[in-house]
Short mmCIF file of C-alpha atoms in Angstrom, two decimals:
data_model
loop_
_atom_site.label_atom_id
_atom_site.label_comp_id
_atom_site.label_asym_id
_atom_site.label_seq_id
_atom_site.Cartn_x
_atom_site.Cartn_y
_atom_site.Cartn_z
CA MET E 7 -0.02 -0.12 0.06
CA SER E 8 1.04 3.41 -0.82
CA LYS E 9 1.49 5.47 2.01
CA GLY E 10 -0.59 8.82 2.13
CA LYS E 11 1.00 11.88 3.03
CA ASP E 12 -1.67 13.37 4.98
CA HIS E 13 -2.19 10.48 6.93
CA HIS E 14 1.20 10.28 7.67
CA GLY E 15 2.59 13.74 8.10
CA LYS E 16 2.44 14.15 11.73
CA SER E 17 3.72 10.84 13.39
CA ILE E 18 6.61 10.80 10.98
CA LYS E 19 7.68 14.37 12.56
CA ARG E 20 7.32 12.85 15.73
CA GLY E 21 8.87 9.79 15.04
CA LEU E 22 12.13 10.91 14.00
CA GLY E 23 12.01 13.73 16.24
CA ASN E 24 11.65 11.59 19.35
CA ASP E 25 14.97 10.53 20.01
CA ARG E 26 18.03 13.00 21.22
CA GLU E 27 20.11 10.56 22.52
CA GLY E 28 22.71 11.25 19.83
CA ASN E 29 23.74 9.03 16.83
CA ASP E 30 25.96 6.01 18.28
CA ALA E 31 22.92 5.06 20.53
CA TYR E 32 20.09 6.00 18.41
CA SER E 33 21.69 3.47 15.67
CA LYS E 34 22.15 0.30 17.81
CA GLY E 35 18.11 0.69 18.49
CA THR E 36 17.01 1.29 15.53
CA ASP E 37 14.40 -0.50 13.36
CA LEU E 38 15.62 -0.25 9.80
CA LEU E 39 12.43 -0.63 7.87
CA ASP E 40 10.81 1.41 10.60
CA LEU E 41 13.39 4.59 9.60
CA CYS E 42 13.15 3.99 5.75
CA SER E 43 8.99 4.48 6.25
CA LEU E 44 9.06 7.53 8.40
CA ALA E 45 11.61 8.89 5.76
CA VAL E 46 9.61 8.08 2.98
CA SER E 47 6.56 9.21 4.97
CA GLU E 48 8.18 12.66 5.98
CA ALA E 49 9.68 13.18 2.04
CA LEU E 50 5.90 13.01 1.10
CA ARG E 51 4.82 15.59 3.67
CA LEU E 52 7.60 18.25 2.51
CA GLY E 53 6.19 17.43 -1.43
CA ALA E 54 7.66 14.61 -2.79
CA SER E 55 5.19 12.84 -5.41
CA GLU E 56 7.41 9.67 -4.71
CA ALA E 57 9.69 8.79 -2.40
CA GLU E 58 12.53 6.06 -1.62
CA ALA E 59 14.39 5.28 1.91
CA TYR E 60 17.18 2.59 1.86
CA ALA E 61 19.38 2.30 4.99
CA SER E 62 22.03 0.14 6.17
CA ARG E 63 24.43 -0.30 8.98
CA SER E 64 27.26 -3.31 8.83
CA ARG E 65 30.30 -4.31 10.84
CA HIS E 66 33.65 -5.73 9.52
CA ILE E 67 36.05 -7.06 11.39
CA THR E 68 39.86 -7.31 8.67
CA ALA E 69 42.87 -9.07 9.76
CA TYR E 70 45.63 -7.80 7.40
CA ILE E 71 49.11 -9.45 6.43
CA GLU E 72 51.34 -7.89 5.30
CA SER E 73 54.96 -9.15 4.35
CA ASN E 74 54.81 -12.58 5.81
CA ASP E 75 53.42 -11.56 8.97
CA LEU E 76 49.94 -10.51 10.73
CA LYS E 77 50.08 -6.61 10.81
CA HIS E 78 47.04 -5.30 12.00
CA VAL E 79 43.37 -5.93 13.01
CA LYS E 80 40.35 -3.20 12.05
CA ILE E 81 36.83 -2.81 13.07
CA ASP E 82 34.76 -0.48 10.77
CA GLU E 83 31.00 -0.48 11.51
CA PRO E 84 29.43 2.11 8.89
CA LEU E 85 25.68 3.09 8.83
CA GLY E 86 23.71 5.43 7.12
CA ILE E 87 20.29 5.97 4.52
CA GLY E 88 19.82 7.58 1.44
CA ILE E 89 16.51 9.37 0.51
CA ARG E 90 15.64 9.03 -2.82
CA VAL E 91 12.19 11.32 -3.95
CA ILE E 92 10.50 12.27 -7.36
CA LEU E 93 8.74 15.69 -7.60
CA ASN E 94 6.93 15.86 -10.90
CA LYS E 95 9.44 13.64 -12.66
CA ALA E 96 12.91 14.86 -11.53
CA GLN E 97 14.78 13.48 -9.07
CA GLY E 98 16.64 14.31 -5.87
CA PHE E 99 19.05 12.16 -3.71
CA ALA E 100 20.80 12.82 -0.50
CA SER E 101 22.28 10.64 2.44
CA ALA E 102 23.19 11.01 5.82
CA ASN E 103 25.89 8.75 7.25
CA THR E 104 23.72 8.98 10.60
CA PHE E 105 20.85 7.59 12.01
CA ASN E 106 20.55 10.87 14.08
CA PRO E 107 16.75 12.47 13.08
CA ASP E 108 17.60 16.15 12.71
CA LYS E 109 20.40 14.85 10.16
CA VAL E 110 17.97 12.56 8.81
CA ARG E 111 15.62 15.07 7.96
CA ASP E 112 18.32 17.51 6.74
CA ALA E 113 18.69 15.08 3.84
CA ILE E 114 15.12 14.79 3.31
CA SER E 115 15.02 18.34 2.39
CA THR E 116 18.33 18.37 0.71
CA ALA E 117 16.85 15.76 -1.53
CA ILE E 118 13.29 17.73 -2.13
CA SER E 119 15.51 20.90 -2.84
CA ILE E 120 17.78 19.32 -5.34
CA ALA E 121 14.36 17.73 -7.18
CA ARG E 122 13.57 21.04 -7.77
CA ALA E 123 16.01 22.25 -9.63
CA CYS E 124 16.44 19.64 -11.70
CA PRO E 125 15.11 19.00 -14.97
CA ARG E 126 12.14 16.76 -15.19
CA ASP E 127 12.45 13.12 -17.00
CA ARG E 128 9.44 11.14 -18.22
CA TYR E 129 11.11 7.71 -17.34
CA GLN E 130 11.98 8.88 -13.37
CA ARG E 131 9.67 6.30 -11.50
CA LEU E 132 9.66 3.50 -8.32
CA PRO E 133 9.25 -0.18 -8.50
CA LEU E 134 5.94 -1.06 -7.67
CA PRO E 135 5.94 -4.16 -4.49
CA PRO E 136 5.62 -7.75 -6.51
CA SER E 137 1.96 -8.66 -7.50
CA LYS E 138 2.11 -11.96 -4.76
CA GLY E 139 2.50 -9.65 -1.67
CA SER E 140 5.53 -9.61 0.41
CA ILE E 141 8.89 -10.07 -0.95
CA PRO E 142 10.35 -13.51 -0.47
CA LYS E 143 13.20 -14.28 2.14
CA LEU E 144 15.92 -16.00 0.60
CA ASN E 145 17.37 -18.68 2.82
CA GLY E 146 21.40 -19.61 3.16
CA ILE E 147 22.93 -15.94 3.11
CA TYR E 148 22.88 -15.10 6.78
CA ASP E 149 24.88 -17.14 9.47
CA SER E 150 24.25 -15.73 12.86
CA SER E 151 27.65 -16.86 14.03
CA VAL E 152 29.38 -14.55 11.81
CA GLU E 153 28.39 -11.61 14.31
CA GLY E 154 29.71 -13.55 17.11
CA LEU E 155 33.58 -13.70 15.63
CA GLY E 156 35.74 -11.24 17.43
CA VAL E 157 38.91 -10.04 16.96
CA ASP E 158 40.90 -13.03 17.88
CA GLU E 159 38.51 -15.56 15.97
CA VAL E 160 39.57 -13.56 12.34
CA ALA E 161 43.11 -13.16 13.07
CA SER E 162 43.15 -16.87 14.07
CA TYR E 163 42.05 -17.43 10.79
CA ALA E 164 44.58 -14.89 8.96
CA TYR E 165 47.35 -16.96 10.99
CA GLU E 166 46.16 -20.10 9.69
CA MET E 167 45.98 -19.16 5.93
CA LEU E 168 49.20 -17.49 6.50
CA ASN E 169 51.29 -20.33 7.76
CA THR E 170 49.46 -22.95 5.84
CA ALA E 171 51.51 -21.13 2.73
CA LYS E 172 54.52 -20.45 4.26
CA GLY E 173 54.63 -24.35 5.64
CA TYR E 174 53.81 -25.47 1.96
CA ASP E 175 57.33 -24.80 0.81
CA ALA E 176 60.06 -22.67 2.34
CA ARG E 177 60.09 -20.23 -1.12
CA VAL E 178 56.61 -19.20 -0.52
CA THR E 179 56.59 -15.57 0.55
CA VAL E 180 53.21 -13.93 1.23
CA ASP E 181 53.37 -10.09 0.12
CA SER E 182 49.91 -9.22 1.66
CA GLY E 183 46.61 -11.09 2.58
CA LEU E 184 43.16 -10.33 4.48
CA PHE E 185 40.52 -12.27 6.33
CA GLU E 186 37.10 -10.30 6.42
CA SER E 187 34.12 -11.10 8.70
CA SER E 188 31.02 -8.99 7.33
CA SER E 189 27.61 -8.68 8.80
CA LEU E 190 24.91 -6.47 7.42
CA GLU E 191 21.62 -5.62 7.73
CA HIS E 192 19.77 -3.54 4.68
CA ALA E 193 16.41 -2.29 4.43
CA VAL E 194 14.10 -0.31 1.45
CA SER E 195 11.06 1.38 1.49
CA ASN E 196 9.10 3.44 -1.15
CA SER E 197 5.88 5.18 -1.13
CA ASN E 198 4.60 2.40 -3.89
CA GLY E 199 4.09 0.11 -0.81
CA ILE E 200 7.68 -1.86 -1.19
CA GLU E 201 9.05 -2.53 2.62
CA ALA E 202 12.11 -5.37 2.77
CA CYS E 203 14.49 -5.47 5.32
CA GLU E 204 17.51 -9.00 5.43
CA ARG E 205 20.77 -9.62 6.86
CA ILE E 206 23.37 -11.01 5.41
CA SER E 207 26.46 -12.11 6.42
CA ILE E 208 29.65 -12.54 4.04
CA ILE E 209 33.31 -13.96 5.06
CA THR E 210 36.17 -13.19 2.33
CA TRP E 211 39.72 -14.36 2.23
CA SER E 212 42.64 -13.80 0.18
CA ILE E 213 46.38 -14.22 -0.16
CA MET E 214 48.83 -12.55 -2.51
CA GLY E 215 52.62 -13.44 -3.05
CA MET E 216 55.44 -15.11 -5.11
CA ALA E 217 58.42 -17.67 -4.68
CA ARG E 218 61.53 -16.93 -4.36
CA ASP E 219 64.78 -19.68 -4.46
CA GLY E 220 68.40 -19.66 -3.57
CA SER E 221 69.64 -19.01 -6.90
CA GLY E 222 67.78 -15.94 -7.01
CA ASN E 223 64.89 -17.27 -9.76
CA VAL E 224 61.14 -15.22 -8.69
CA SER E 225 57.94 -16.54 -9.39
CA ASN E 226 55.43 -14.44 -10.83
CA PHE E 227 52.75 -12.72 -8.15
CA ASP E 228 49.75 -15.33 -7.78
CA VAL E 229 46.74 -14.24 -5.68
CA GLN E 230 43.74 -16.70 -4.79
CA MET E 231 40.92 -15.98 -2.68
CA GLY E 232 37.42 -17.45 -1.15
CA SER E 233 34.32 -16.32 0.09
CA SER E 234 31.45 -17.73 2.07
CA HIS E 235 28.15 -16.80 3.68
CA GLY E 236 28.65 -18.98 6.67
CA ILE E 237 31.03 -20.14 8.80
CA ARG E 238 30.92 -23.53 7.84
CA GLY E 239 32.23 -22.74 4.00
CA VAL E 240 35.18 -21.12 5.02
CA ASP E 241 38.27 -22.79 3.69
CA VAL E 242 41.68 -21.06 4.28
CA VAL E 243 44.17 -24.04 3.79
CA SER E 244 42.66 -24.81 0.51
CA THR E 245 43.56 -21.32 -0.87
CA ALA E 246 46.56 -20.81 0.48
CA ARG E 247 47.61 -24.36 -0.54
CA GLU E 248 46.40 -23.46 -4.31
CA PHE E 249 48.36 -20.16 -3.85
CA ALA E 250 51.67 -21.73 -2.87
CA SER E 251 51.66 -24.54 -5.46
CA ASN E 252 51.08 -22.06 -7.95
CA VAL E 253 53.53 -19.47 -7.13
CA VAL E 254 56.16 -23.05 -6.69
CA ARG E 255 55.15 -23.97 -10.08
CA SER E 256 56.06 -20.80 -11.81
CA LEU E 257 59.27 -20.82 -10.79
CA ASN E 258 62.10 -21.42 -13.26
CA SER E 259 60.14 -19.24 -16.18
CA ARG E 260 61.23 -19.38 -19.54
CA LYS E 261 60.89 -16.84 -22.40
CA VAL E 262 59.37 -18.33 -25.41
CA GLU E 263 59.17 -17.41 -29.63
CA SER E 264 56.27 -15.28 -30.07
CA PHE E 265 53.28 -16.77 -31.95
CA LYS E 266 49.39 -16.83 -32.05
CA GLY E 267 47.41 -19.49 -30.81
CA THR E 268 45.06 -20.69 -28.12
CA MET E 269 44.71 -19.03 -24.64
CA ILE E 270 43.05 -20.86 -21.81
CA VAL E 271 41.68 -18.41 -19.71
CA THR E 272 41.47 -19.47 -15.66
CA PRO E 273 38.94 -18.22 -13.37
CA ASN E 274 40.77 -15.77 -12.13
CA ALA E 275 41.88 -14.69 -15.45
CA PHE E 276 38.57 -14.17 -16.27
CA LEU E 277 37.79 -11.31 -13.25
CA GLU E 278 40.87 -9.85 -14.48
CA LEU E 279 40.41 -9.64 -18.08
CA MET E 280 37.14 -10.55 -19.40
CA ARG E 281 34.21 -9.98 -16.83
CA ASP E 282 34.43 -5.95 -16.74
CA PRO E 283 33.90 -5.46 -20.78
CA LEU E 284 31.19 -8.22 -20.50
CA VAL E 285 28.94 -6.74 -17.59
CA PHE E 286 29.69 -3.06 -19.25
CA ALA E 287 28.17 -4.64 -22.25
CA ILE E 288 24.71 -6.13 -21.02
CA ASN E 289 24.04 -3.00 -18.59
CA ALA E 290 21.05 -1.34 -19.49
CA PHE E 291 22.39 1.97 -19.12
CA ASN E 292 25.17 1.80 -21.61
CA VAL E 293 23.05 -0.07 -23.81
CA GLN E 294 20.70 2.95 -23.89
CA ARG E 295 23.73 5.45 -24.48
CA ARG E 296 24.82 3.36 -26.99
CA VAL E 297 28.30 3.17 -25.66
CA SER E 298 28.06 -1.04 -25.24
CA ARG E 299 28.80 -2.87 -28.13
CA PHE E 300 25.95 -5.54 -27.52
CA ALA E 301 23.66 -1.89 -28.15
CA ARG E 302 21.05 -3.41 -30.94
CA MET E 303 22.49 -7.11 -30.91
CA LEU E 304 19.62 -8.44 -29.07
CA GLY E 305 18.43 -11.53 -30.35
CA LYS E 306 21.74 -12.07 -32.36
CA ARG E 307 25.24 -13.59 -31.84
CA VAL E 308 27.61 -11.99 -29.61
CA ALA E 309 29.66 -15.43 -28.49
CA ALA E 310 30.21 -19.02 -29.01
CA ASP E 311 28.16 -21.72 -27.27
CA ILE E 312 28.38 -20.46 -23.91
CA THR E 313 25.33 -19.75 -21.55
CA VAL E 314 25.97 -16.63 -19.07
CA ILE E 315 23.62 -15.95 -16.27
CA ASP E 316 23.10 -12.94 -13.87
CA ASP E 317 21.40 -14.57 -10.57
CA GLY E 318 20.76 -13.33 -7.31
CA THR E 319 19.77 -16.18 -5.55
CA TYR E 320 22.79 -18.42 -6.00
CA ILE E 321 23.24 -18.43 -2.35
CA GLU E 322 26.85 -19.60 -2.92
CA GLY E 323 27.94 -16.41 -4.01
CA ILE E 324 28.07 -13.41 -2.13
CA GLY E 325 26.01 -10.98 -4.56
CA ALA E 326 23.28 -13.15 -3.39
CA SER E 327 20.66 -11.42 -1.37
CA SER E 328 16.38 -11.74 -1.53
CA PHE E 329 16.18 -7.94 -3.09
CA ASP E 330 18.15 -5.16 -5.39
CA ARG E 331 18.34 -1.66 -3.87
CA GLU E 332 15.31 -0.53 -5.13
CA GLY E 333 13.56 -3.24 -3.40
CA VAL E 334 13.09 -5.53 -6.78
CA VAL E 335 13.20 -9.58 -5.61
CA HIS E 336 16.30 -10.68 -7.41
CA ARG E 337 15.67 -13.37 -9.89
CA ARG E 338 17.58 -15.14 -12.27
CA ASN E 339 18.27 -13.38 -15.50
CA VAL E 340 19.42 -15.17 -18.92
CA ILE E 341 21.61 -12.96 -20.73
CA VAL E 342 23.38 -14.97 -23.27
CA GLU E 343 22.06 -18.28 -24.42
CA HIS E 344 24.55 -20.92 -26.42
CA GLY E 345 25.75 -17.56 -27.24
CA MET E 346 22.71 -15.77 -28.47
CA LEU E 347 22.35 -12.40 -26.74
CA LYS E 348 18.90 -12.69 -24.96
CA GLY E 349 18.43 -9.94 -22.41
CA PHE E 350 20.07 -6.64 -20.64
CA ILE E 351 20.56 -6.47 -16.74
CA HIS E 352 18.16 -3.27 -15.50
CA ASN E 353 17.17 -1.63 -12.62
CA THR E 354 13.63 0.65 -12.76
CA TYR E 355 14.59 3.71 -14.43
CA THR E 356 16.41 1.76 -17.85
CA ALA E 357 13.37 -0.89 -17.36
CA SER E 358 11.28 2.12 -18.14
CA LYS E 359 12.96 3.53 -20.99
CA ALA E 360 12.65 -0.10 -22.14
CA GLY E 361 9.02 -0.31 -21.33
CA ILE E 362 9.54 -4.02 -19.80
CA GLU E 363 10.42 -4.69 -15.73
CA SER E 364 13.36 -4.50 -14.30
CA THR E 365 15.57 -7.35 -13.95
CA GLY E 366 16.43 -6.88 -10.79
CA ASN E 367 19.77 -5.16 -10.75
CA ALA E 368 19.63 -2.18 -9.19
CA SER E 369 22.62 -1.87 -7.48
CA GLY E 370 24.84 0.63 -4.84
CA GLY E 371 24.83 1.82 -0.93
CA ILE E 372 23.44 4.50 0.66
CA ALA E 373 25.80 7.42 -0.98
CA SER E 374 24.16 7.34 -4.53
CA PRO E 375 20.98 7.07 -6.22
CA PRO E 376 20.58 3.04 -7.52
CA SER E 377 23.14 2.40 -10.54
CA ILE E 378 23.14 -0.88 -12.69
CA ASP E 379 25.12 -3.90 -11.59
CA THR E 380 25.16 -7.61 -11.68
CA THR E 381 24.69 -10.17 -8.58
CA ASN E 382 26.33 -13.07 -9.04
CA LEU E 383 27.87 -13.53 -12.65
CA ILE E 384 27.56 -17.14 -13.76
CA VAL E 385 29.09 -18.97 -17.26
CA ASP E 386 27.55 -22.30 -17.57
CA ALA E 387 29.77 -25.49 -17.49
CA GLY E 388 30.96 -27.03 -20.80
CA ASP E 389 31.32 -30.59 -21.50
CA ILE E 390 34.92 -31.56 -21.73
CA GLY E 391 37.33 -31.71 -18.72
CA TYR E 392 40.10 -29.53 -17.80
CA ASP E 393 42.94 -31.95 -18.40
CA GLU E 394 40.97 -32.98 -21.60
CA MET E 395 40.92 -29.12 -22.89
CA VAL E 396 45.35 -28.95 -22.37
CA ARG E 397 45.17 -32.11 -24.37
CA GLU E 398 43.50 -30.49 -27.28
CA VAL E 399 46.17 -27.45 -27.26
CA LYS E 400 48.37 -27.64 -30.07
CA TYR E 401 49.85 -24.25 -29.23
CA GLY E 402 48.80 -22.03 -26.58
CA ILE E 403 49.67 -20.38 -23.24
CA ILE E 404 47.43 -20.90 -19.82
CA VAL E 405 46.73 -17.43 -18.62
CA ASN E 406 46.42 -17.49 -14.67
CA ARG E 407 46.48 -13.63 -14.20
CA PHE E 408 46.48 -10.76 -16.85
CA SER E 409 47.80 -7.63 -15.95
CA GLY E 410 47.14 -4.84 -18.40
CA ASN E 411 44.98 -2.37 -20.27
CA VAL E 412 41.28 -3.42 -20.90
CA SER E 413 38.95 -1.27 -22.77
CA SER E 414 35.24 -1.80 -21.92
CA VAL E 415 33.81 0.15 -24.69
CA ASP E 416 35.83 -1.20 -27.38
CA GLY E 417 37.15 -4.64 -25.92
CA ASN E 418 40.53 -3.76 -27.06
CA PHE E 419 43.15 -5.32 -24.36
CA SER E 420 47.36 -5.57 -24.06
CA GLY E 421 49.16 -6.87 -21.21
CA VAL E 422 51.27 -9.48 -19.56
CA VAL E 423 50.50 -12.91 -18.94
CA LYS E 424 50.86 -13.21 -15.51
CA GLY E 425 51.68 -16.99 -13.73
CA GLY E 426 51.40 -18.23 -17.58
CA HIS E 427 52.37 -21.92 -18.48
CA MET E 428 53.04 -23.01 -22.43
CA ILE E 429 51.66 -26.03 -23.95
CA LYS E 430 52.90 -27.61 -26.63
CA GLY E 431 51.91 -30.78 -28.39
CA GLY E 432 48.53 -30.99 -25.74
CA GLU E 433 51.12 -30.93 -22.82
CA ILE E 434 52.25 -28.15 -20.12
CA ALA E 435 55.84 -27.69 -21.35
CA CYS E 436 57.31 -24.98 -18.93
CA PRO E 437 56.19 -21.77 -17.03
CA VAL E 438 56.41 -18.42 -19.29
CA ARG E 439 57.98 -14.76 -18.72
CA GLU E 440 57.55 -11.44 -20.26
CA MET E 441 54.70 -12.70 -22.29
CA MET E 442 52.86 -10.11 -23.84
CA VAL E 443 49.25 -10.64 -24.68
CA ALA E 444 47.21 -8.53 -26.81
CA GLY E 445 43.34 -8.55 -28.67
CA ASN E 446 39.70 -7.81 -28.27
CA ILE E 447 37.43 -9.29 -25.76
CA TYR E 448 33.95 -9.14 -27.99
CA ALA E 449 36.27 -10.69 -30.77
CA ALA E 450 37.70 -13.85 -28.21
CA LEU E 451 33.92 -14.45 -27.12
CA LYS E 452 33.10 -15.52 -30.26
CA ASP E 453 36.44 -17.78 -30.85
CA ILE E 454 36.04 -19.75 -27.72
CA SER E 455 36.30 -23.24 -29.04
CA MET E 456 36.05 -25.17 -25.53
CA VAL E 457 34.31 -24.36 -22.00
CA SER E 458 35.08 -27.09 -19.21
CA LYS E 459 33.19 -28.97 -17.01
CA GLU E 460 34.87 -27.76 -13.99
CA ARG E 461 34.10 -24.23 -12.72
CA LYS E 462 35.25 -22.19 -9.57
CA LEU E 463 33.49 -19.91 -7.30
CA VAL E 464 35.15 -16.69 -7.33
CA LEU E 465 33.59 -14.29 -4.90
CA ASP E 466 30.14 -13.69 -6.99
CA SER E 467 31.22 -15.39 -9.76
CA LEU E 468 30.96 -18.84 -11.10
CA LEU E 469 33.22 -19.15 -13.90
CA PRO E 470 34.68 -22.14 -15.96
CA TYR E 471 37.90 -22.52 -17.63
CA ILE E 472 37.78 -20.97 -21.47
CA ALA E 473 40.08 -22.12 -24.38
CA VAL E 474 39.90 -19.22 -27.01
CA ASP E 475 41.60 -19.77 -30.16
CA ASN E 476 43.47 -17.22 -32.72
CA VAL E 477 45.05 -15.06 -29.66
CA SER E 478 48.41 -12.87 -30.47
CA PHE E 479 51.36 -13.77 -28.10
CA THR E 480 54.55 -11.36 -27.69
CA THR E 481 57.64 -12.41 -26.07
CA GLY E 482 58.46 -8.99 -24.14
#
């Protein structure tokens, strides 16, 4: 139900004005959904045609590793509220890094003033609530025991990861790393009747470094990371061992001749090389501005036989939640199906321009109006095992990491292969160094020849190994 201006006006003013104990006392006892509802009604009372409030508070404990040692542990507890109003089809936005009633009222007034000064846009509107009633809660994304983790426990996990890596091989050196536990509560309310609130727990960890032997040989840097919504999913040991194994195997690298062949992109390299251009291209805001390479390509082939999905309900990924930044229910969106472009990711504004419903991809926090982003990016598994994929390559490079430049607009990339391994005649021959790689991501998508059965979850992405043909490698 929409909240009327007249019915709620006086109670909202009283509600925002009752607490005078200061921000710290107020933040701990504040019901986020009540706060958002109060803010929305106050905005309507002040003249907004439509109003939305998004509030969040979180607690992060992070243990930092530097130069083979645990350096320090940090606690951060940010909170705040963002107010968006639409006044005669003009949008205004303001935020406050506090729940103090006076500051919240100031933010509402500022948003109203901004809307009065901004031009009208007929596509500006707020989403409607789901037709089937309340927003369903997504199970499996909150573990209350994460909130119980203290500094000592977080530091202990970081130590375990560090010691596992160093104990794997004496040549391993850890440059940096971290272990972080986070608990988040967020809520959104709007004048069309959307009301949603939930808690999410996220644990992430990462480790980066290299190997160095007694002869002065140094490997490339490698980085590995892991994540989970709950304590039971934490496995810093496997992450540390994979990191240590990678850097040791890349010792004694060699320079090889320039050639054109196959590039096997690992899941980590996909994030550094291919993810950003792909996400840029499927963002409806970029499509509507005609800066996406996929503009006017709907229903056409944009890649080889791969399927790409955005899924905010995939609970193994840390991008999962019940609803997006605007309170729209998250769902599974097929973006590319067997190489054919099936759709884009939208928030309410771009969906309004396109004459469709939002895909649930409004993103962002309290500091700005909703933008657009993926939730969990998933590439479907292929039909060939990784080992068999390697055997199928006559001449190529396994790219474990990429360091260089990638243009999301035109897709051109150039940079250095990190942690690469040469493939000759279907066998991994040697680690390589000073190898440059260049090409175009959008062309590479169409040159994909193999997709592995195996997939790896990297934070908010579930990715296979991908083989791309006709790639140019140049000795540095």
